[in-house]
Amino acid sequence: SRCGVPEVIYGPGKRPDQIVEAFELLARSQQPALATRLTPDQAEALLMAFPAATVNSLARTVSLGSLPRHERTVCVVTAGTSDRPVAEEAAETARWLGAPVELICDVGVAGPQRLLAELPRLRQAAVVVVVAGMEAALPSAVAGWVAVPVIAVPTSVGYGANFGGLAAVLSMLNSCAANVTVVNIDAGFKGGYVAGLIARPHEPMRAGN
Amino acid sequence: SRCGVPEVIYGPGKRPDQIVEAFELLARSQQPALATRLTPDQAEALLMAFPAATVNSLARTVSLGSLPRHERTVCVVTAGTSDRPVAEEAAETARWLGAPVELICDVGVAGPQRLLAELPRLRQAAVVVVVAGMEAALPSAVAGWVAVPVIAVPTSVGYGANFGGLAAVLSMLNSCAANVTVVNIDAGFKGGYVAGLIARPHEPMRAGN
Amino acid sequence: SRCGVPEVIYGPGKRPDQIVEAFELLARSQQPALATRLTPDQAEALLMAFPAATVNSLARTVSLGSLPRHERTVCVVTAGTSDRPVAEEAAETARWLGAPVELICDVGVAGPQRLLAELPRLRQAAVVVVVAGMEAALPSAVAGWVAVPVIAVPTSVGYGANFGGLAAVLSMLNSCAANVTVVNIDAGFKGGYVAGLIARPHEPMRAGN
Amino acid sequence: SRCGVPEVIYGPGKRPDQIVEAFELLARSQQPALATRLTPDQAEALLMAFPAATVNSLARTVSLGSLPRHERTVCVVTAGTSDRPVAEEAAETARWLGAPVELICDVGVAGPQRLLAELPRLRQAAVVVVVAGMEAALPSAVAGWVAVPVIAVPTSVGYGANFGGLAAVLSMLNSCAANVTVVNIDAGFKGGYVAGLIARPHEPMRAGN
Amino acid sequence: SRCGVPEVIYGPGKRPDQIVEAFELLARSQQPALATRLTPDQAEALLMAFPAATVNSLARTVSLGSLPRHERTVCVVTAGTSDRPVAEEAAETARWLGAPVELICDVGVAGPQRLLAELPRLRQAAVVVVVAGMEAALPSAVAGWVAVPVIAVPTSVGYGANFGGLAAVLSMLNSCAANVTVVNIDAGFKGGYVAGLIARPHEPMRAGN
Amino acid sequence: SRCGVPEVIYGPGKRPDQIVEAFELLARSQQPALATRLTPDQAEALLMAFPAATVNSLARTVSLGSLPRHERTVCVVTAGTSDRPVAEEAAETARWLGAPVELICDVGVAGPQRLLAELPRLRQAAVVVVVAGMEAALPSAVAGWVAVPVIAVPTSVGYGANFGGLAAVLSMLNSCAANVTVVNIDAGFKGGYVAGLIARPHEPMRAGN
Amino acid sequence: SRCGVPEVIYGPGKRPDQIVEAFELLARSQQPALATRLTPDQAEALLMAFPAATVNSLARTVSLGSLPRHERTVCVVTAGTSDRPVAEEAAETARWLGAPVELICDVGVAGPQRLLAELPRLRQAAVVVVVAGMEAALPSAVAGWVAVPVIAVPTSVGYGANFGGLAAVLSMLNSCAANVTVVNIDAGFKGGYVAGLIARPHEPMRAGN
Amino acid sequence: SRCGVPEVIYGPGKRPDQIVEAFELLARSQQPALATRLTPDQAEALLMAFPAATVNSLARTVSLGSLPRHERTVCVVTAGTSDRPVAEEAAETARWLGAPVELICDVGVAGPQRLLAELPRLRQAAVVVVVAGMEAALPSAVAGWVAVPVIAVPTSVGYGANFGGLAAVLSMLNSCAANVTVVNIDAGFKGGYVAGLIARPHEPMRAGN
Ligand SMILES: Nc1ncnc2c1ncn2[C@@H]1O[C@H](COP(=O)(O)O)[C@@H](O)[C@H]1O
Ligand SMILES: Nc1ncnc2c1ncn2[C@@H]1O[C@H](COP(=O)(O)O)[C@@H](O)[C@H]1O
Ligand SMILES: Nc1ncnc2c1ncn2[C@@H]1O[C@H](COP(=O)(O)O)[C@@H](O)[C@H]1O
Ligand SMILES: Nc1ncnc2c1ncn2[C@@H]1O[C@H](COP(=O)(O)O)[C@@H](O)[C@H]1O
Ligand SMILES: [Mg+2]
Ligand SMILES: [Mg+2]
Ligand SMILES: [Mg+2]
Ligand SMILES: [Mg+2]
Ligand SMILES: [Mg+2]
Ligand SMILES: [Mg+2]
Ligand SMILES: [Mg+2]
Ligand SMILES: [Mg+2]
């Protein structure tokens, strides 16, 4: 564990048995485990070895245990249906860090009433993760309604002049809202991780850690 | 006049007397005149020669007369105060093409209630011009509330990763709203021109024109 | 329906039965339906369920009914044969919004007489959609001959320094013609949608909508 | 005040008297005030009108009052001396939001011992803001030593292939550390604002806010 | 002289006396001289020293003598008035290489009749240089009317999404006309030089050169 | 035929029978035919129908007849072996336009003696086509040894920071040699076409053409 | 051999027998041979023909013999496991040039203690090759601990805003450490080659070479 | 001193007295001092305080003492006259690190005989620094003639599609020569520094340093 948070296993390029082994190492030392960007084969191997593990096939994650649960909610919001897998990855990561997660889907700016209807749920959160592709207008729109940090996750969803998510990430970096901060394109894991850290009760480390 | 719409004079690189002469030519043939991107010197020279001309110093335009007035409104919307000069250029151009113009300012997405308050005015328009810089989320937000074409004008307002308006123009091109179309960065003139064409009553040309 | 225009179904990532269900929902409430970017499987499923539907396999669209027909023509112009599918998507969308559509093909600037021969047909239109890849010179050339809005649709047709349509979209944004406005690369749907809105007779909404 | 946090005044393009007036408005309603990116003239006008205001000329900010002080520290770290003004802007903003701020300067990765020496101070913080230009390696380096969120602020410091901060912002978005999130180039204000929100004790809003 | 064509002097960064000296060197060996991108001071110094020199202040060139005159015309075409200085630099360079030069101005694609009217003159040329900024559609349009090489010179004329001439150079490289080739942005000298080489009667070099 | 040069058929997206039909049309009117970028299927269909046709499988071209042969040589030069297919496309096109073609391979700048050895052959040419990928230094190196136009054809050969040929095309546009002009990435056809036009004896068109 | 170092064979696009033949040529003249970027088929063919050859399947190289061994070590350092193949290519190349090679893996900046633990080994080297993708912070971090040249090899490892290695190469070029120099993305061969040249004892060439 | 090499002072943003003070610190501990990118005021202040210092106004450097002289030469080569200041900065830095420096100017690839004439001098060097702007073809050309490392320094010299040195840096990274490595645009200091490290006799550090 690095500084109190266990390592997370990144799937791409690893053999299924390597990932199972990594889980075993963590299990043996009583630590919660999380693996992301898994192929179906990798996920199945983990589930065979750890029948108690939680699989989220949309998120492409498998987790085993989690950090201690707390009360401060992470809200994950998506603009469109294609942004869902990235949002699920964020949600799984935040849950694994101990946070209760609220998922609010398909409230893109082109249908503005839908976001208005979700404001009560949105405003309960200690931090909001907004997942959006194309023009990525949603983080600014959400940020205008809350007084907590908004973690914007750009996605590569779209075509043409989105240039693989470039349009979305530039848009989010230029948000006119002061409470918006940004992670890499399609980085649901990072969005959920930072949100999870923000939400969880914090105690400063001592020099000895 | 090209196809029934008089030429517009683009100021940069022209001497004041050249612009005055261009106005005289149009005046003599009873045509309305419009000049854009004027320096104060150019504007003053025009006003001296044509005391009846209309000067808009924010828009940097001078106009003399206009096409016949009609009823269909062009609504020009801005996200922030710095987008105002580009919006004024759009408004002057649409007015000169004969349209009544409504200007709605400072309704950027980070303050969502302000846009909601302006919906009644917005929804009267036959076409909407949205001027926005930075993440340029406003056109999508506006487009969700109206059933008419939205002309998005990106501005170079912002800093850092806006790269001179690149973030805004990419964002607008990727709008998830179907009724949004885009012109060049800071091209208030073009936004107002296309909006003016859309608004004005149209009669198909005959082969002879 | 959003503001009087029914939703359009975007095919990618949806199962055939999901798309059929969406059509059924619209059919039940007497609304016209349009689906775009369909795979052959999706299109076939729709045709099975709705034998009266209109399939355009070049455009990859299926439609059922349309908004009320009107008189104001949308003209869709293409530069080269490879731009045809994008142009068909634009044409189907405009037709579905109620517009009569004229299609003028292969009048790219490198064969200038062909465009001249089509001027009479071109000039009947209330709005022109120009679909072009590579250097995308055609929108400016067309815009010089008409006094109506030109919606430019860049395509990713070309190779090398076209960088997936970047050359075309930059070219169109920089058009020296005042009446040209631009949508996303390969966005025939958007080009046809905005053109359809411009062409159809418009009545301002009331506050109650 | 938006959702409990007062508006911050952005200086560029405003006359000194407009900024003074904005401060007066906030003062009258007992709210703390902050203005950023001020010219010396703007700052002086504020100081004349509000002799009790705090001026930070390196940060180019003026503040009057602050949100209630709390215990959770924001640590602001800079890579090089040229990154200092952006760091000061971040620090002033976090202080104004009520956070105690620790400033750790000139601990860029090319002098690795300096960062090691500061670890005890760094690890007290509830959130870390890292300000860096050029290759912007520092956020990843810092993130490896702490278990709290790291807000990375890229700067335009550097030359040649930094392309106005592009190298730094891309580097930060690609950080291999899970706890790094990014704001716009030179956006010290945003970095400090998000950090301030993270640090301050939070109570979920009720539906009525 | 390199391979039979004398060196051309590039002005920027040279003192007036250095340029005069370079002319003297060429004059002494009976070679024609050309200097480009001159400041007024540099041009004046050359004129003082060589009263017979030809100054073109729009082109910012000074020449003394030229290669032997021949019959094959170079035609230089411009899209707009702002492209004129680059066109003049091309024209002066081609003249200096011995070619008769025809200059056809302001025949941009947005005014298509003007180009049609110039076809007879255009079609006399052995090679055409087309100078255009913004969307740079003119080279393709011209290339469609002639059966000789077209040298396209992109200019940095325009604003916003022209990104210093990037839009123009990409557009020209993607020309759908087979007879278009491209030089650097604003490189009137290069356009005129290559055109001059194409036009002049050619004799293959022997191994001894 | 456009202006005396027959149309060339571009293969991609066409059915074999469409291409055969195009050849038949040209054959019937006694015109030479050229098709480029052919798949093996397309080439085979042409060869079946026209056993006298010339197939170049490296170039992916098929030709039938050619314009009248002349004496002025086109020299095609390549930097590395991977650039060969693009060079062959250029060579076939120039031959089809009537030029004798010399092919000089693998004389990239990293092996400078090889180019020196080929100078006598190089210097016979009326025009040189240089095909190069990666850093594309060869056109400048060649241009320094000849006094004729050099047509530079960038290729997408390379990896990493070549970004699909971007490095090569930028390098060539910035050549410090005055006699270098550039076509699109991988556009062997265009390079050979322009070279072929330059080489062939030219007679100005009359107004009647 | 070019200037005393034999040519290296680049595999892509070559038939197995062509590569075997190239090895035979070198073997016959007693020169060491190296081939890079080999497919399994190419490697197998070489091994069949030269059973004494050294295959590194991770590096995708085959070598036969090497330049004379010397004492000055090349140290190859990687940030993450995915960077390993590029690192192996660098190591094989340096070995082939005669250098002893130390490989230090997985010491990316996000786990700073691991690099500290390797300092003694790192500091023995005459030159260090650092292979890193994503934000590529490692070269700067390594460079701060040594007084020898650091050759930074960016990799395309990562996703989203790494844009195929662009983020890494820009980051490395902007290193604030004075002793860092950079090669192409994924160019392990080049990194190892330059490092090998730096490490090997050098004798200036005479004019006759 | 970091690892045996004293720190170099970077001038921009420092007051003259701060730079003098930095020199005094180094002088007191008997270390050689070097300052780069100095304004005339900064240089003058240093010369006043240290009359024995060496000023190079072209390089914009001041140095006092140097590391111990050795025998292995650094050769600095420039393509054009405008690249001279960057080359001088490289030369001064290498000299200060103890290397004898040879400067070879104006041997750009467009004048190939000039480079050939300098081969004997070039081939004496233990390492070559090549400074070039525009298409930056020179490093590849030089690298083909030597068997030592070539440090390529791209410059921002040029215009149009050089985009501030982007064309040069991409070109150099893509060099087909295996012995070329690259530093930042205009980074003469870095080029000279790495070359100086390569040239100087090296002794591995012990664990204790
Ligand atoms: N071909 C298309 N390109 C871009 N947007 C489209 C297309 N077809 C439909 N849409 C938009 O996609 C939205 C529906 O998306 P969905 O809910 O995923 O079916 C509608 O509001 C349309 O405006
Ligand atoms: N306007 C120009 N643009 C680009 N290159 C030029 C220009 N004028 C002259 N040159 C080239 O610059 C070289 C001379 O540069 P210099 O030795 O600095 O005078 C000649 O070989 C010309 O090919
Ligand atoms: N992996 C590699 N990456 C880049 N260049 C290489 C690589 N392997 C070999 N080379 C270079 O490619 C040249 C040989 O290319 P070729 O003649 O195609 O085999 C040699 O001069 C090497 O410098
Ligand atoms: N011209 C230069 N370009 C880039 N880096 C430099 C230059 N001159 C000095 N440096 C680096 O800047 C650091 C000193 O920066 P500073 O502490 O601001 O004086 C040193 O470690 C040098 O490596
Ligand atoms: Mg979205
Ligand atoms: Mg805005
Ligand atoms: Mg086209
Ligand atoms: Mg830094
Ligand atoms: Mg133009
Ligand atoms: Mg090459
Ligand atoms: Mg890495
Ligand atoms: Mg150069």
PDB file of C-alpha atoms and ligand atoms in Angstrom, chain F residues 79 83 132-135, ligand 10:
ATOM      1  CA  ALA F  79      15.275   8.418 -49.820  1.00  0.00           C
ATOM      2  CA  ASP F  83       9.270   5.188 -50.196  1.00  0.00           C
ATOM      3  CA  ALA F 132      10.969  10.995 -48.817  1.00  0.00           C
ATOM      4  CA  GLY F 133       9.477  10.198 -45.420  1.00  0.00           C
ATOM      5  CA  MET F 134      10.745  10.573 -41.876  1.00  0.00           C
ATOM      6  CA  GLU F 135      12.713  13.867 -41.636  1.00  0.00           C
TER       7      GLU F 135
HETATM    8 MG    MG I  10      13.416   9.508 -45.689  1.00  0.00          MG
END
